[in-house]
Each structure stands twice: as C-alpha cells, then as structure tokens.
Amino acid sequence: MSGITDFDSLRRAMAENSERPEGPARNARAEQLLADAEKLGIPLAVIEALGHQLKVYNYSSEKDKMFVPFARLLRMWDERPGDFDEYEVHSLHWVFKWMSSGMLDQPHVPLASIEKWLGEMEHRYRLAGHSERAVRSAEFSVAAHIGDIARAERAYAAWLAADRDSMADCHACELHGQGWWQAEQGRDAEALLLWRPVLEGEFTCAHEPHTVLASSLVPLLRLGRTDEARAHHLRGFRLVRGMESMRGAYADHVEFCALTGNEARGLELLAERPAYFTDTGHPRSRLDFLSVVALLMERLGEAGPVDREVPGPAGRTWTARELGTHARAEALALAARFDERNGNSYVSERARARMAQRPLVERLPLGVRATRRPVSAPSVAAPAAATADVPDLAALLAEARRLSHTLQPNAMDAWAAVSRAAEGVELDARDRAEIADHEAMDRGPEGAALFERAAELYAEAGDPGEALAARTRAAYVRALSGRVDEALAAVAEPYDQVLALYADDATGVRQTASVLMGRARILMRRVQEGGEPAEETVLADAESAVRELLALVGGYTGDDVRIASREAEAQAMLAELAVRGGDLETAVELFGRATAGFVKAGLPWFAVEYEARLAGLAHHLGDISGAERALRAALEHGGAHLEAVGRAQLHLQLAEVLGGRGLSVEAAEHALEAAHWADEAGEGPTLGAWARQQLGGFLLRQERWAEAAEVLESALPDLSAETHGDGAVVQTQWWLGDCLSELGEHRAAAERRLQAAEIARHWPEQHDHATLAHLAAESLGAAGLPAEADHAYARAGELWRSLGNVHGLVRSLRARAWLALRAEDGTDAARELMAGAVRECEAAVGTVGTDEEARQRLIAELGHTHRQFGDLLARSATEDADDDSIRAALEDALSQVTEAIAVFASLGGDALDSRTGAELAAGWLEADLTRPTRAAARARAVLAAYDGAGDEDETAQDRKAEAEQMLQVVEEQGAG
C-alpha cells in the first residue's frame, strides 16, 4: 500500500504531497493515496483523500478532473453526513465554489447546468446557515463571463453587501476579483486602489499577490505608471514562474512584454512553459495564453522578420508567422466553443480585442537580459527633392553643404545621398572635390588616397587652401593607422604652404586652421602612442602646435562653427597634455573650457566625449559633484546623437556616482537605462551584465528583494571571472543570497552563498570567505538542514579564529549551540558549545590590551552570550522532564542571565536596553521558580531605569509595558 498502513501515515503522506510542486506527478500521487485510503476501510480517510485529490487537481493544469471526486464526495455527504468531521463539512461546502468556476471554465458544460448548479449551491449554503456572499460572487463570475453586464453589476453589489462568513473567499482573492471587474470596466485607478492592500502585503494567500500583480500590469500601463508596472512584472513573474496552475497570470506577463517593446523577453517566457500551449485541462486559461501568444507574434512581425524561429508547441520548429497563425486559430476556435455554450459572441470579441492591442509603451527597459530587440535606425531628415521619385541634385548638394558647414551629425549621410544622385552626372571640380572629401572621411583610415584625390580637385577648382587641408587630412588618417612618422613628414609641406598662403591673404582662417589642427592631431597621436610617460620633447612639440592653432582661432567671434570648434578641440588637446604631465587640476579646467566652447558654438554633441573625460578626472580627484555634473551634461548634450554603447557607458558611470552618494533610487534608474542600451548595442553579455549587476545592487538597497533577485539572476549567466573579475561574480551571488533569504527561499539562498564562498576561498584575504560561510550556515539552518548548517558554522568558526575575529567565532558557536538544542539528545552538546562561546569572549576581553573601544565591544558580546546561554538553558527544560530537572535548568538559566545583567551594567548607559532586557528575562525566570518577590523587584528595577523616558523611545515603552505585565502576574503569586 505504498507505505500507507494506517490513517496517520495517510495523513502524513497527503501533507507531504501537498508540499510537492504543482503538476501531474503530484496529481498521480493523490490518485494513489485515494486508492490506499480505500483499503483502510475508514470512511473519513476516503473523504480526506478525495478532498486532497480535489485540491491538487484545482491547483494544476488538470482542473477538469475535479468533477468526479467532488460528485463522489457530495454523494457520500448526502448518504452518510455523519462520516464527515467538522473540517471536512467545511471543506465540502468550500469546494462548491471551485465547482462553479470549474464548470464555467469548461465550454462543454452547458450554461443551463451552470445556472442550475448556482441554485443548488445557494440552496445548500442556506441549509448550512452560510451567508449568500460566496453565492453572489459565483453568480457575478457567470454574468461577467457571458457579458451580461447589468446582471454582473447587480451580483457584484449583492456580493459586497452580503456578510462575510467562513465560506467567503479570503480577503486577497476577493479584492483581486473586485479590482479585476473595475479594470474590465475601464476604471483602472479604482482597481488599483482595491488591490493596494494585497500589493502591500496586508492580505495574502497561496495565489496572492501573484494574480493581483499580473492583473495590475495593463491597468498600470494605461495609467502611465510604468515604473510600477515594471516592478510588478519582475516581482510577479517570479511568483508565478514555477506554478503550473497559473497559466492565466503567466499570460498577463507575456501580454505585458508584448505591449512594452519587450518582445524578446516574451519569447523567453514562452520557452519556459512549452506545455502551456497544449495543456487542455483548463480551456479558459489556454484561451488567454493563446490570445497573448498571437499578440506577441503580431508585435514581432512589426518589429522584425516574421520568419525568425520562436518557441512553440513541442514536436516541431516554429516561425513567428506560423506560430501567430496557429495561436490565433486555436484561440478563436476555443472562444467559439465558449460562445456556442453561452449563446453570444462575447468571448470571441474579447479574444480578438486582446490580440489586436497596440503597444502601450514604445520602450520600457526591464533590466533583465534578453536577446537584442530589432530597432529602427535613427531617422535622418530627408533632403529636399524636386519630385517624389527623382532627387534634385542641386538641392541635395545645398543640404549636404549646410549640414557639413554646421557640423551636423547627419552630414555624412547627406553627402552619401549626393554621391548616389551624382552617378553618371557631369559635375564641376568643386562639387567632385567635396564628394570625394566626404567619402574619404566616411572611410576612416582607408581614406588617404581619396583625400589626395580631393586635394587635386580642390586645386583644380582654384581653392589651394582647401587642397592643403585635404592633404593634411590624408596625412592624419595615416597617423590613425599607426604611421605617425610618415604622417608628420606628409604634413610638413602643407603646413609651410598654408602659412605662406595665409600670410599673403591667399586663403582663409578656416582652411589654415584645418591644416594646423591636422598637424596638431598628428602630434597628439605621437604623444598617445609613445606610452606613459611621454618624452618631454614630444609633449612640447604637441603643445606648441596646439598653441599655434589657438593663436590663430582663439577668441573667434564669427559665425563659422567650424572655426569655433577648432578652438574648443584645442582646449581639449591641452587638457590631454596636462593629464600626460600629471597636472589633473589644470586638465579639469581645460576640459571644462572645451566643453563650454562646443556648447557655445551650438555643437553640444561634440562636448560629450570630453565631458566623459572630465567626469573621470573629477571622480579621481574626489570631486563627486563635479563628476555627476559632467555625466549629466554628457547625456543631455549627446541626446539622440549618442550611440547606444556610449549612452550605456554614460548611464552606468552616472549610476555608480549616484550610488556612491547613497542615491540608490536614481542610481537604479540609470543602471536600468545602461542595461537597456548595452543590450541595444549588442553588449549585453559584457557591459550589460555590469549594468544588471549594479541595478540589482541598487534595488537591494531599496529592499526591493524580488526585483533585485530577478535582475541578479539575469546577470549571473553573463558574468565571468575572465571578463568581469571574480569579485563581481562573488558580489552578485552574495547579493542574490541576501535577496533570496529575505524572500524566504532559504535553500536557494544557501546555494548562492556557498557558491560565492567557494570562489572567495581562494582569495588571499579570507574575511569574505568567512562571512559567506557564516551566511550560508544561517540559510541552511532556516531551510531545515541542521547538519549542513552545523558543518557550515563550524567552517566559518575556523575561519573567524584564523582571522582573529572573536565576534564572528563567538556567534558561530552560539548558532551551533541553538542548532544542537533542536537535535534529539542535543542538550549537552548545546551547553558545551555555548560555554565555549563564553570562554572565547572572556579570553578575548582579558587580552584586548589598551584599545578601549574594542574592549567595550567584546564586553557587550560577552553579555549577549551569557543572555543567550540563559535563554538556551531555559528552553532546554522540556515539559516532559521531571520537576527537579526542570527546576535545575531554570536555576542554571537564571545564573547565566544574572551574569549578563552584571556585564551589561558594567557598560553603563550605552547598554541600558540590553541590561533591562536581561533583567526582565531574569524576572520571568524568578516567577517560573515561584519567587514572586524577586520577580517584582526586577520589574520595578526596569521601571526605575526608564523613569522619565519619553513616548518616542519605543524600547523604553515596550520594556515598561512588559514590567507592568510582570507585576500583575506576580501579584497573583503573592508578591508584596
């Protein structure tokens, strides 16, 4: 009988099965347990096994199996109600509600049968003396499902008006249903007000806030509350991910991804649950899921190629187009079945509307890793055209010249358009020179020959100054290829010639400045390639060239932004030279002049590179505010012209600066942006992982544990010791362990902390290793693994001892003592471990030396150890022990707590709260030992200690209240 030999073993097996994950395996076990129960010959055993089977079916994908065990239970109740105990009577009436919703979710159940069942439910509830609240709630569900709005509103009002009783759904579930209806009727703000107590944790249950978080996503998006929607997605998806029965809520999260530009994330969600495509036990949630799959595929079709492979039902590969067609057809077929049952088209209309939704947010970064989303290229203003089909070359040339003369970011695109339009067209030398010149610029280091051709054409066009500038540009691109000496030789002649031309007024400032700038850039390349530190002559040559350029363009007040930009760039060059020379303060000033010059010239996007340099220098010099200002300016000035990777870097730098100032909320916002732009740039596994790691840390600081855990788990697969350093990996595991611990996922927290400890084990400094081992032990203990926890605490204790950290050693011994006390026959071991903790403290106090602060901390630790020893001894006095043993344990406990009082008293006012806490503990022990007079004296001592304490001192008020309570108790024992 599978180990089931009696009713108790059956109950234990059912309790164990209830703790297993939802799904077919748990259901199959429930079926076996029912068979075992039937062999016991005990009617109540069969009743309980049927109830257990009902429960696991309800919380699974096989909800359609509920009806058979319920029918059997109902028949047993009608035939022999005396076989049911009080709990099973309650359970039987409770699951009437499950049957009502279960019938509604199955389109093969006729509507007339559902209405008849409502009447049966109302009749049986009335006979049992229950309120009609649950009945009206069930009626509301029926009316809302079939689209009878008037009836739904009536039933909704009657539901809320009826008294709550033991048959009413829990507060959390009721609020979910009420808020859902408000959102369905377009009253999103009202819905969120109803959901607030669930979202804030005031009301919870096995499936809440799971479903409320999911249901709130679209209403929040419609209200523009995108930050909350993001948080609810990260927090809520974590809750429903492992629960098979929550396909409807899971669908809400897929829908959220489709409506916020997170299609790639949506695909990852589909890949996690392939069975959701095909599980047929709950048709209504399958309809919900397939509807949002169709929506997601529609969004993918608009964002990228529809022939991309996507996750779908098992057994074949799917493209986005194929899956979209399949999901739509399946969803509409299911909806049609419901409509046929309901006698209208309401379900199909709602399904079509859901599949036809448009995005509510163009882009909502989530912070978690995802495949890069296809994005459109930045729009470029289309040059003027003579007709819709044939560009006007003259207009294209005019626009390109305007953009390049004003140094606009889109100038190169405009010249490319000119080049395409000019194919096969006869142009004069000037036009051809400019086309060649800009094509060469677009080629970078490969453009030298084309620059030379442009120089020839400029000369042919009668512009010798621009010809020399083009030759200089040819020389500079050689320097970019590492041929600096060759570049210097090539620029010598244009330099001499342009100065001569300028002296004879044969060329202008702009052309002359272009040559001088090119020469300065080449000399700066020689500085940069010379390593650190650069030779003084190399620095001097570069500085001389830059200052010569400044002498030409400094103070320029004309309207040629190209000349103004030369002055700003020259200041930046001097700043770089100052950095090379070690004069960082001067470099900061000069970078500031450069950025101001670009902004004044109307070229803020040119300032970004130097503002980023300025931020780095300011941070290095400890000017955190200056670094923050520079980074904010860089983001503002870069605007839409910033490339994705540059934007990611700036946001990440700003996040780190703000985080260093303790501004974790804003820091998280910038880390989120950094993660998004890193993904857009294809740098998700490198820069993106850094950003996610930082984002997780900032969310953790805000105690947003679930969101932080989701982000950190997303970062971990991309973080590596080779790319990011093992410190980043350890920190991420550490933070994740903290989050999981706060979420009550103690076994997972222990795994993360042990993984981090294993890496830290190899570090020269072992403090982190010890701390992580200690934290892992805490998690193992909380996970109900005492042996593993004791081993980890012992390891941590060894590490603390090797580090000379008495506090860590003592705390590990105390923790092991408490673990030992929980074990069978573990009292002696617990006493010895706690006694060892006392000895370690006393020894450390005796050898601490002259460091008074360290001495005070050790004395406080000794006091806490005596106090815990007393508590441990008191708890070791088990109820089944004889009176003498109990009294001896309490006397020993009182002795330790009295020691704690004396130790805390030696620390004076700083340890007042610790001392009074111990005093009260001693008082209760005195009372337990039937010494009311002594207990009363201790209570009065606590009251005297807080005489005159203000109401704002919560600890004082709590202590005084407990002391007053003690006096009342001991008065009954005869204290005077």
mmCIF file of N, CA, C and O in Angstrom, residues 71 260 270 398 690 709 762 897 918:
data_model
loop_
_atom_site.group_PDB
_atom_site.id
_atom_site.type_symbol
_atom_site.label_atom_id
_atom_site.label_comp_id
_atom_site.label_asym_id
_atom_site.label_seq_id
_atom_site.Cartn_x
_atom_site.Cartn_y
_atom_site.Cartn_z
ATOM 1 N N ALA A 71 -18.232 14.857 -7.135
ATOM 2 C CA ALA A 71 -19.531 14.182 -7.202
ATOM 3 C C ALA A 71 -19.588 13.035 -6.201
ATOM 4 O O ALA A 71 -20.622 12.796 -5.542
ATOM 5 N N THR A 260 5.077 46.445 -24.312
ATOM 6 C CA THR A 260 6.088 47.382 -23.811
ATOM 7 C C THR A 260 7.400 47.322 -24.573
ATOM 8 O O THR A 260 8.417 47.802 -24.081
ATOM 9 N N LEU A 270 7.722 32.277 -23.179
ATOM 10 C CA LEU A 270 7.090 31.159 -23.897
ATOM 11 C C LEU A 270 7.970 29.917 -23.834
ATOM 12 O O LEU A 270 7.468 28.795 -23.676
ATOM 13 N N ALA A 398 23.035 71.366 -51.725
ATOM 14 C CA ALA A 398 22.844 72.507 -50.808
ATOM 15 C C ALA A 398 22.615 72.029 -49.387
ATOM 16 O O ALA A 398 23.169 72.581 -48.428
ATOM 17 N N TRP A 690 27.397 44.066 -16.439
ATOM 18 C CA TRP A 690 27.831 45.016 -15.404
ATOM 19 C C TRP A 690 26.646 45.857 -14.937
ATOM 20 O O TRP A 690 26.437 46.056 -13.736
ATOM 21 N N ALA A 709 16.352 40.203 -7.044
ATOM 22 C CA ALA A 709 16.698 38.804 -7.303
ATOM 23 C C ALA A 709 16.530 38.475 -8.781
ATOM 24 O O ALA A 709 17.383 37.802 -9.383
ATOM 25 N N HIS A 762 39.609 31.006 -2.361
ATOM 26 C CA HIS A 762 40.927 31.068 -2.991
ATOM 27 C C HIS A 762 41.564 32.455 -2.901
ATOM 28 O O HIS A 762 42.650 32.652 -3.429
ATOM 29 N N VAL A 897 21.677 34.519 33.033
ATOM 30 C CA VAL A 897 21.053 35.819 32.764
ATOM 31 C C VAL A 897 21.519 36.845 33.797
ATOM 32 O O VAL A 897 21.732 38.016 33.480
ATOM 33 N N ALA A 918 17.650 41.823 29.800
ATOM 34 C CA ALA A 918 18.104 40.687 30.609
ATOM 35 C C ALA A 918 17.417 40.688 31.974
ATOM 36 O O ALA A 918 17.084 39.619 32.512
#
